[in-house]
PDB file of C-alpha atoms in Angstrom:
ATOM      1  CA  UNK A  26     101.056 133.633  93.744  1.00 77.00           C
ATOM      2  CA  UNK A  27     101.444 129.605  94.649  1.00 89.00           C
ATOM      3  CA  UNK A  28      98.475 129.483  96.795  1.00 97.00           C
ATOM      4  CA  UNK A  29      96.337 132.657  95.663  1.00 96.00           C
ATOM      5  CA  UNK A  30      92.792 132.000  97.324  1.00 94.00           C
ATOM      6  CA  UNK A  31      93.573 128.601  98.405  1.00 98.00           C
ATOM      7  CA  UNK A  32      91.725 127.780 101.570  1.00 98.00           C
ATOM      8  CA  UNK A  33      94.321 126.084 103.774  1.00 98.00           C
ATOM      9  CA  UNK A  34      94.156 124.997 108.117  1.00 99.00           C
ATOM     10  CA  UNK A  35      96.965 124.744 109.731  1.00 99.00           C
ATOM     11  CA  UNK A  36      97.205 123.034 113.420  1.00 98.00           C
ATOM     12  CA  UNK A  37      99.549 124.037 115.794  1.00 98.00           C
ATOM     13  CA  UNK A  38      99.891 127.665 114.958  1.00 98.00           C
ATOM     14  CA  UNK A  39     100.633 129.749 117.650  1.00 97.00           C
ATOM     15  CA  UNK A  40     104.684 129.244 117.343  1.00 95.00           C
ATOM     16  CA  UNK A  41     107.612 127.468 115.489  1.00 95.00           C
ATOM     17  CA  UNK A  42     106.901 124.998 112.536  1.00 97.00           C
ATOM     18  CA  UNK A  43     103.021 125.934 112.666  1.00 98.00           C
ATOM     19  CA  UNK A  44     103.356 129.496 112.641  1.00 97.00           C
ATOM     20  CA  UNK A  45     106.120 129.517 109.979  1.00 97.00           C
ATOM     21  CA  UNK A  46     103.950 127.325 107.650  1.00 98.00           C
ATOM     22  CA  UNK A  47     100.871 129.747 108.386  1.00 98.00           C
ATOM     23  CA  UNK A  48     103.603 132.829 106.904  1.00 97.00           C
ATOM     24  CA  UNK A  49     104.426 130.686 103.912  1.00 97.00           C
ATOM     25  CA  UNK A  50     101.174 129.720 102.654  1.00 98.00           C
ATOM     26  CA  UNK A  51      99.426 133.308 103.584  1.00 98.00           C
ATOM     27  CA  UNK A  52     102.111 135.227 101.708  1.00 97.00           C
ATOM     28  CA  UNK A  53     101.365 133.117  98.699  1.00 97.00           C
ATOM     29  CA  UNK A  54      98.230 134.411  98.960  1.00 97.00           C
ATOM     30  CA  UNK A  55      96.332 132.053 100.821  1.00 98.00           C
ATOM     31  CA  UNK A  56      93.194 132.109 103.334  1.00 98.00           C
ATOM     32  CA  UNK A  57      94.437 130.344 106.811  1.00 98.00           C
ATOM     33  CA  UNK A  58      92.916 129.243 109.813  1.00 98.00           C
ATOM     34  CA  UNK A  59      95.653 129.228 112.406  1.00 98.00           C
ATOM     35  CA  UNK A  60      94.309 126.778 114.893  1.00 98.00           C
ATOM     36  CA  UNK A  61      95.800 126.483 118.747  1.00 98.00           C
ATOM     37  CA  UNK A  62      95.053 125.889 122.021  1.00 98.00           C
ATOM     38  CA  UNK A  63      97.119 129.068 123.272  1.00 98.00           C
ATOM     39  CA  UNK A  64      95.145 131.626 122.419  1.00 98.00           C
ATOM     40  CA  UNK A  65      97.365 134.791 123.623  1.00 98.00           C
ATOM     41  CA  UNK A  66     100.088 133.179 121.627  1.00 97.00           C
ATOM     42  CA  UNK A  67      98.028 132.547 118.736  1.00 98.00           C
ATOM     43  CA  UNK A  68      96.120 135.632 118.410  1.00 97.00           C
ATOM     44  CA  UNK A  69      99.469 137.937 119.206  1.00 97.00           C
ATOM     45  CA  UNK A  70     100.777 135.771 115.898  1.00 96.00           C
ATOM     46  CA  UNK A  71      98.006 136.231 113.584  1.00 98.00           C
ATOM     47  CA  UNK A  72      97.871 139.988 114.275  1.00 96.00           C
ATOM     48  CA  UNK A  73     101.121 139.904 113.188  1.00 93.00           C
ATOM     49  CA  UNK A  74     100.928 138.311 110.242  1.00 94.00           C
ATOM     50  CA  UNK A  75      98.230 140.220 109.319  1.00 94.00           C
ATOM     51  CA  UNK A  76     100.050 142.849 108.532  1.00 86.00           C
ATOM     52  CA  UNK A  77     102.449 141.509 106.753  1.00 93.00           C
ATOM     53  CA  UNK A  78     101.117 139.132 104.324  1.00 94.00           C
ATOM     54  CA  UNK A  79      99.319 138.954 101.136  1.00 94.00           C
ATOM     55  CA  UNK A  80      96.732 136.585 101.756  1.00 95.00           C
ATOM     56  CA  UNK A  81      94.099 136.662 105.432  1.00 97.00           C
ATOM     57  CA  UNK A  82      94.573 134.573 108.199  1.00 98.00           C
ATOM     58  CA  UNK A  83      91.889 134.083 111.134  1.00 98.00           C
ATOM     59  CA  UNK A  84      92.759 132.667 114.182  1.00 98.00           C
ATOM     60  CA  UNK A  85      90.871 129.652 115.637  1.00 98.00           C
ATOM     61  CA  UNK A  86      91.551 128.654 119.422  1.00 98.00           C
ATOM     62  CA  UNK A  87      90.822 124.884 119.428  1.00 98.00           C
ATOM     63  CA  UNK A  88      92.192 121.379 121.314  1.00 98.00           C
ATOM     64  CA  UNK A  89      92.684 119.108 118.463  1.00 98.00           C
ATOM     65  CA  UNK A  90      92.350 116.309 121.418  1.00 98.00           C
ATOM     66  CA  UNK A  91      88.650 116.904 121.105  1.00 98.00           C
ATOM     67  CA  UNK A  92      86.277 116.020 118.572  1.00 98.00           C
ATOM     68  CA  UNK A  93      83.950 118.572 119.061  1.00 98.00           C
ATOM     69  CA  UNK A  94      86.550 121.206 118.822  1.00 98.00           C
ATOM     70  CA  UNK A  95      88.164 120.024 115.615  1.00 98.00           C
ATOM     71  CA  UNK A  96      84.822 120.177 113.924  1.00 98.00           C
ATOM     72  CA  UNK A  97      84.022 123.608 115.245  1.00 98.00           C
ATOM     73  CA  UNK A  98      87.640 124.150 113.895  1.00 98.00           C
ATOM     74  CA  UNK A  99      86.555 123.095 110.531  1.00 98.00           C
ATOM     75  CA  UNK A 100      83.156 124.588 110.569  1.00 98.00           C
ATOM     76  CA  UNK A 101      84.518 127.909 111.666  1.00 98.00           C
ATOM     77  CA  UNK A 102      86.846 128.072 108.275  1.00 98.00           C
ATOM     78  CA  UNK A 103      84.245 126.587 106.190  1.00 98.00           C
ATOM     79  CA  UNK A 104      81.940 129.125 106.866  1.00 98.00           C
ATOM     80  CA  UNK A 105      84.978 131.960 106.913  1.00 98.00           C
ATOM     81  CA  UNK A 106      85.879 130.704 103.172  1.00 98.00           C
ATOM     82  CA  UNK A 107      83.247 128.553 101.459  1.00 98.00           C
ATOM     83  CA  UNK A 108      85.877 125.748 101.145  1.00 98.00           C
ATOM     84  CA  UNK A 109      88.875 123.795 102.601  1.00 98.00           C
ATOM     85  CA  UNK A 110      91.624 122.313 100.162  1.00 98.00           C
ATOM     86  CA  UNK A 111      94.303 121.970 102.605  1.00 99.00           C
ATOM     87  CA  UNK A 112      95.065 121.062 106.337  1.00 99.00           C
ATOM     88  CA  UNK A 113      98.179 120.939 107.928  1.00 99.00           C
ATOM     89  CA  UNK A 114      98.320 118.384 110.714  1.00 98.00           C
ATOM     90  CA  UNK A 115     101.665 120.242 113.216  1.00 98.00           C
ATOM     91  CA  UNK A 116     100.475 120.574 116.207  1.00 98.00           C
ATOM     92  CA  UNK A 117     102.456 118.336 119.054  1.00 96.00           C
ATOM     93  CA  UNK A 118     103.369 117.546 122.473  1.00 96.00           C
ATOM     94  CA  UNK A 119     106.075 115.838 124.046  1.00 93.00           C
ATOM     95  CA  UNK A 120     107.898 115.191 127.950  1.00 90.00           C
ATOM     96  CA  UNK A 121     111.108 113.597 128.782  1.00 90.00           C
ATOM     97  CA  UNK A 122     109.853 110.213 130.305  1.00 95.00           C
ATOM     98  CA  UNK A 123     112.031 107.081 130.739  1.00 96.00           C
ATOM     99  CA  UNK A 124     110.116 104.441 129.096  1.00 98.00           C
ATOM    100  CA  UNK A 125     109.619 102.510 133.046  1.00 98.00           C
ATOM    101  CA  UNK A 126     108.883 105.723 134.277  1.00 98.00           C
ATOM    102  CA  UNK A 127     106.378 107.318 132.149  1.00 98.00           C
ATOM    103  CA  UNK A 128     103.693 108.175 134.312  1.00 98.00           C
ATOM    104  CA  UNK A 129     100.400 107.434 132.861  1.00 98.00           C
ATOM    105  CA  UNK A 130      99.045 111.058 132.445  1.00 98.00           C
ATOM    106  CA  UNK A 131     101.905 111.592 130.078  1.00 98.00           C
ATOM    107  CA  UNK A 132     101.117 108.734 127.570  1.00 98.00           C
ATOM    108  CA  UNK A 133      97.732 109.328 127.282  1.00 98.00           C
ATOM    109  CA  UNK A 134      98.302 113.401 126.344  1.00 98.00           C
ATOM    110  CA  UNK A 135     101.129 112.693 123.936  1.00 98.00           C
ATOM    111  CA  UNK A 136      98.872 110.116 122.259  1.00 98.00           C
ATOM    112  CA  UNK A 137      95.880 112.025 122.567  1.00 98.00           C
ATOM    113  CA  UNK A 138      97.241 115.872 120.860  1.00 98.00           C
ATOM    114  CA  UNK A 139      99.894 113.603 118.331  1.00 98.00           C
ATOM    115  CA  UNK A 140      97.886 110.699 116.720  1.00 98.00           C
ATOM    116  CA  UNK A 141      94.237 111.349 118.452  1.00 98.00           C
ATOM    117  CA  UNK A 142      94.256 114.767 117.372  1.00 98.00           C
ATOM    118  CA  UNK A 143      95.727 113.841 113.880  1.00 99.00           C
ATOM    119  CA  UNK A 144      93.299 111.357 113.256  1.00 98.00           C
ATOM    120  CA  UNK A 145      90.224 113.780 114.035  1.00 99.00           C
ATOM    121  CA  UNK A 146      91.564 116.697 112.208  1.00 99.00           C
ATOM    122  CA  UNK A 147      91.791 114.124 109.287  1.00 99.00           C
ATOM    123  CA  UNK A 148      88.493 112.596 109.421  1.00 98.00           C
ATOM    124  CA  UNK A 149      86.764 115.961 110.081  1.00 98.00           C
ATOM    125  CA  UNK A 150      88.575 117.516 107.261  1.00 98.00           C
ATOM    126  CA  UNK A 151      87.909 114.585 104.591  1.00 98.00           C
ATOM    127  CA  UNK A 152      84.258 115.304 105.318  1.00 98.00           C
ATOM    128  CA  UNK A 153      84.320 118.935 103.946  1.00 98.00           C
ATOM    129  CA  UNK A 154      86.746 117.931 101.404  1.00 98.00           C
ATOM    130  CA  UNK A 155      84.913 114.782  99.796  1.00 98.00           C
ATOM    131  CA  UNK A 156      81.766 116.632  99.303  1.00 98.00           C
ATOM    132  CA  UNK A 157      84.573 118.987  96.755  1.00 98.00           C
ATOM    133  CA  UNK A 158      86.004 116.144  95.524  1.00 98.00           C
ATOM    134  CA  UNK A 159      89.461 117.079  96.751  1.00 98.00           C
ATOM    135  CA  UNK A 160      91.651 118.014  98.898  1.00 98.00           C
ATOM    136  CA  UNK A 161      94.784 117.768 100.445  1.00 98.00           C
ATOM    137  CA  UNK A 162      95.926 116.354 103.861  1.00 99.00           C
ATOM    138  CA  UNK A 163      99.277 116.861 104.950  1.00 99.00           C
ATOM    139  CA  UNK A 164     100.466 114.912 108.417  1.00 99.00           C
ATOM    140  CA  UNK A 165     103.551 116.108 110.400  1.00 98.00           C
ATOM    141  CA  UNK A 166     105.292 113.133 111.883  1.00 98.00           C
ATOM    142  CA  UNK A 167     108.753 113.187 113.651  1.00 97.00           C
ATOM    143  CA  UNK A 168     112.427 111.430 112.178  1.00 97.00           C
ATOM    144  CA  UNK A 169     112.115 109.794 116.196  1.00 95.00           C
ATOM    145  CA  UNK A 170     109.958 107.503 114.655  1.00 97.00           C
ATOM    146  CA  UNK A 171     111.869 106.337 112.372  1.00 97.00           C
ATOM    147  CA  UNK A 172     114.876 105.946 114.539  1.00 95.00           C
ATOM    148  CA  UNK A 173     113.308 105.757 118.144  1.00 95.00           C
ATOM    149  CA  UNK A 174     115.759 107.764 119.466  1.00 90.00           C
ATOM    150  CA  UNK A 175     113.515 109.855 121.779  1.00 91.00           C
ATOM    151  CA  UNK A 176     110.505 109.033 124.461  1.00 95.00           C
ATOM    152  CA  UNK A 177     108.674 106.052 123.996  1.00 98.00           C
ATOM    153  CA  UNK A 178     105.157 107.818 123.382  1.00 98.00           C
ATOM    154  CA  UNK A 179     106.412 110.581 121.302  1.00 97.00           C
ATOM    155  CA  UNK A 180     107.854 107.966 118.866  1.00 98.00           C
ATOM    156  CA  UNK A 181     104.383 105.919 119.337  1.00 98.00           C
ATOM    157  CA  UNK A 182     102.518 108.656 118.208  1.00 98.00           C
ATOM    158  CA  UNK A 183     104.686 110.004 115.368  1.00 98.00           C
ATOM    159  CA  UNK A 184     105.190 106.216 114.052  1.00 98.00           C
ATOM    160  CA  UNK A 185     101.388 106.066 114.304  1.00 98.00           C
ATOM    161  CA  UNK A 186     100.548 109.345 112.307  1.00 98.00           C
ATOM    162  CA  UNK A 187     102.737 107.585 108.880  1.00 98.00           C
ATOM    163  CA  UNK A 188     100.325 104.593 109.645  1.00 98.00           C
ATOM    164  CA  UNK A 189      97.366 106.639 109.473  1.00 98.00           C
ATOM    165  CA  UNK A 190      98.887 108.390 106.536  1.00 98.00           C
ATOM    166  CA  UNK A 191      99.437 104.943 104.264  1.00 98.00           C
ATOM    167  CA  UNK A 192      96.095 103.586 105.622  1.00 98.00           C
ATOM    168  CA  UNK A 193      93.420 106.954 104.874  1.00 98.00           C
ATOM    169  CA  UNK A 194      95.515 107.755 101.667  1.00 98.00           C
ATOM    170  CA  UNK A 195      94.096 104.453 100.119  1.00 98.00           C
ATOM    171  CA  UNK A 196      90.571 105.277 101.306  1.00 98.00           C
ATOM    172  CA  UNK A 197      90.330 108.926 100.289  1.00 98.00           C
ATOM    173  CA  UNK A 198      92.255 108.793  96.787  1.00 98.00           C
ATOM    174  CA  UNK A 199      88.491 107.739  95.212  1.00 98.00           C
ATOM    175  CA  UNK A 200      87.406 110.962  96.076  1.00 98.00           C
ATOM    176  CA  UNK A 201      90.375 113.441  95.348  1.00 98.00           C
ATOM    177  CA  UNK A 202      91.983 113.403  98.364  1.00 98.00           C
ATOM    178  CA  UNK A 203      95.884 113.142  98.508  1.00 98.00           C
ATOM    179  CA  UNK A 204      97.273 112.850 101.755  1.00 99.00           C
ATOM    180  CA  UNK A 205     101.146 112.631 102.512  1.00 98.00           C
ATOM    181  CA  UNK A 206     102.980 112.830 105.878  1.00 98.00           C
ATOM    182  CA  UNK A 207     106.341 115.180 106.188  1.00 98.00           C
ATOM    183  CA  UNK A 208     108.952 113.539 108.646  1.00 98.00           C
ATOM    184  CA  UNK A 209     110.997 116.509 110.300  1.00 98.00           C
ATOM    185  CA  UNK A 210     114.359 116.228 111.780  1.00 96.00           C
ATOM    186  CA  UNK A 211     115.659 117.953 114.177  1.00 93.00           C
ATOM    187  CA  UNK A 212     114.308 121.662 113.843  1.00 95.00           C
ATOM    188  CA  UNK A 213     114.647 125.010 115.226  1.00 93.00           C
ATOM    189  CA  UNK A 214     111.365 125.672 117.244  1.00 89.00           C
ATOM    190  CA  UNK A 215     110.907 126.321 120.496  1.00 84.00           C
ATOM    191  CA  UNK A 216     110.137 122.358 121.256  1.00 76.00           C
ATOM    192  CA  UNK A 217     113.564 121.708 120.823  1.00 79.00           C
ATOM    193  CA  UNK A 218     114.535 124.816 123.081  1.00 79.00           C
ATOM    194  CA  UNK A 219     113.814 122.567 126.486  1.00 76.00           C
ATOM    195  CA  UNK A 220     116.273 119.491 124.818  1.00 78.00           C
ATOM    196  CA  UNK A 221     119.104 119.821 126.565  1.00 80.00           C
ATOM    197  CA  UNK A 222     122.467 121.172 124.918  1.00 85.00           C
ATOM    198  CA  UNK A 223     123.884 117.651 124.796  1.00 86.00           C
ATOM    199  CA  UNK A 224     121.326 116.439 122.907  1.00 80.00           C
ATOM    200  CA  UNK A 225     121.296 118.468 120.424  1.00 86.00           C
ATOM    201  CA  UNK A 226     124.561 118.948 119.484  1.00 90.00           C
ATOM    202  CA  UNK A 227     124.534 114.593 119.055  1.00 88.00           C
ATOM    203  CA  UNK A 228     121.590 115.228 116.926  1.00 88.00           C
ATOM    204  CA  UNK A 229     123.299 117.445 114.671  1.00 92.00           C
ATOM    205  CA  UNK A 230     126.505 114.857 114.718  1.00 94.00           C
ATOM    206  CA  UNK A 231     124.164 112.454 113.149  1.00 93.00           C
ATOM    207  CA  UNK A 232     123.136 114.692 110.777  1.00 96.00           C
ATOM    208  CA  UNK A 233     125.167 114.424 107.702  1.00 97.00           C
ATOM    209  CA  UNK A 234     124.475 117.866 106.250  1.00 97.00           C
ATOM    210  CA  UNK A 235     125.757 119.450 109.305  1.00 95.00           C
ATOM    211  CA  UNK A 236     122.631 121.624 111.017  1.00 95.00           C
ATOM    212  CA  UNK A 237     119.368 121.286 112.392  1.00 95.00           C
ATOM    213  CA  UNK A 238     116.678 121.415 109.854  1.00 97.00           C
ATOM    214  CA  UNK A 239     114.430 125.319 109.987  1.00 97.00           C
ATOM    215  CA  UNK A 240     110.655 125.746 110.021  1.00 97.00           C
ATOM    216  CA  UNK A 241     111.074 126.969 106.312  1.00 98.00           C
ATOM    217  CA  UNK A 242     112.801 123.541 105.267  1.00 98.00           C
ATOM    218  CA  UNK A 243     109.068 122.088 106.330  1.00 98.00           C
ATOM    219  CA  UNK A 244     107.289 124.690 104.865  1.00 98.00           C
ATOM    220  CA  UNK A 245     108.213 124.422 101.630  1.00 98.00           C
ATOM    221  CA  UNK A 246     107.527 120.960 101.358  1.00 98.00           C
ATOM    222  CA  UNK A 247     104.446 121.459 102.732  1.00 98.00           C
ATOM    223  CA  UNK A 248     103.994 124.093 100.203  1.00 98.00           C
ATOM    224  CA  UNK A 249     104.601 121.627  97.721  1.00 98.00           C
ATOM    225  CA  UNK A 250     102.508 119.133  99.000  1.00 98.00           C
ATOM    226  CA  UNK A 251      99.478 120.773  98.880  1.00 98.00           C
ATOM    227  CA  UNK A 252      99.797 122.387  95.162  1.00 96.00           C
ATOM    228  CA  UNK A 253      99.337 120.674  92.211  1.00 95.00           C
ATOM    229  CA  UNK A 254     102.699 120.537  91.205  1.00 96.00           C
ATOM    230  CA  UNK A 255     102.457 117.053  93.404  1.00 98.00           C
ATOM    231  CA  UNK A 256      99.151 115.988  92.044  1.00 98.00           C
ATOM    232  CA  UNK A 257     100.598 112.346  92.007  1.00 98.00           C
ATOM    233  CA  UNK A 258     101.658 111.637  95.137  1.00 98.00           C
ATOM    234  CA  UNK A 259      99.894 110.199  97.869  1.00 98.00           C
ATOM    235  CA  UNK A 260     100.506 107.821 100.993  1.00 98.00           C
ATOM    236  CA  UNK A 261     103.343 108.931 100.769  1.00 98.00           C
ATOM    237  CA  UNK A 262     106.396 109.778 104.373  1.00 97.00           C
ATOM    238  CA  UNK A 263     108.766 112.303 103.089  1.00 98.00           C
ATOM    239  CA  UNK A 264     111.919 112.752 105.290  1.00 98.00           C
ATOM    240  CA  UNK A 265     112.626 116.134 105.532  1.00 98.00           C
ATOM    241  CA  UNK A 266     116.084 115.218 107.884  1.00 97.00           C
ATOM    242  CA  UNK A 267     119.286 116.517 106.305  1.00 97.00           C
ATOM    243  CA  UNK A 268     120.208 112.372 105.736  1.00 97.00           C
ATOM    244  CA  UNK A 269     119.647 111.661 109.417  1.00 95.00           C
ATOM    245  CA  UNK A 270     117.507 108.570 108.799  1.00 95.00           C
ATOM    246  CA  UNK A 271     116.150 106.827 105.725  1.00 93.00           C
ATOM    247  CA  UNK A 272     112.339 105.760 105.319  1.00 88.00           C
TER     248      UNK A 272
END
């Protein structure tokens, strides 16, 4: 199997895009941490999966908005495994805030979970993984940034996560460390349940292969990403979009 005994975290994993990822990598035979802050959700998930899949996941409840909790994160796989060679940076928030009337509460979460929590996750990872002498980091960014159609700190904070990305990939490569940032489009999850109808139906109108993207169109790239099969690429923002928006 693709991933037989790799030791892979993956943010974000109670539901949608995290939770698909977590399915993909453990029936390759990975070992997953499924980290989230829901922990009914989360735990109700890796039960299931448990059953199901060839590899073992453990579920971690954790807000990636907090330092201390992303290391515990990390520790808790660490010492679950032995090793970490991959982390998968999904987890996300969003609101529908006008730009004037964003209240301030709002900016500061967004920012916090999307590029705070990114950045930690990151950092905290490339600890465990320099010691190895690689790794692979894999950042989850949003097509909004590219085409800031969407609220003005959600496209802040995804636009920020492929800066991270460009900037960390240069530090880290010295030590094995790839790291590479997928850029969704619009995607079945339950996220995009609260968009309203209108919305999405433009969405897909701008999409020129005709349908939202699915948490297994992610997956796979991520998939890819972290196996050796893209052992040369790094710093890299792969649109993952249907054509909606060019990098």
């Amino acid at each position: 199997m693709k991933h037989q005994d790799q030791v892979v975290l993956v943010t974000g994993a109670g539901q949608g895009m995290g939770q698909e990822i977590v399915r993909h990598f453990a029936d390759a035979g990975a070992k997953v941490g499924a980290v989230d802050i829901n922990k009914e959700a989360l735990t109700a998930s890796v039960d299931e999966l448990n059953g199901s899949v060839n590899g073992e996941v453990i579920a971690i409840t954790a807000n990636i908005a907090k330092s201390d909790s992303v290391r515990d994160a990390i520790a808790a796989v660490v010492e679950k495994f032995g090793r970490l060679d991959v982390i998968i940076n999904v987890a996300g928030v969003g609101s529908f805030d006008t730009f004037i009337d964003t209240p301030d509460e709002h900016w500061d979460k967004v920012i916090a979970v999307n590029l705070t929590g990114t950045f930690l996750c990151c950092r905290e990872a490339a600890k465990v993984m320099t010691k190895q002498g690689s790794g692979s980091i894999i950042n989850v960014s949003s097509t909004a940034a590219l085409t800031g159609e969407g609220p003005s700190h959600y496209c802040a904070s995804k636009a920020g996560v492929m800066g991270l990305t460009r900037s960390i990939s240069r530090e880290l490569a010295a030590s094995g460390i790839r790291v590479n940032t997928i850029i969704p489009g619009p995607t079945n999850t339950p996220m995009m349940a609260d968009v309203p109808d209108e919305w999405t139906q433009k969405m897909i109108a701008d999409i020129p292969l005709g349908r939202m993207g699915e948490s297994e169109d992610i997956a796979k790239v991520a998939s890819f990403l972290a196996c050796d099969d893209s052992g040369f690429i790094t710093g890299q923002n792969i649109a993952v979009n249907g054509g909606m928006a060019f990098i």
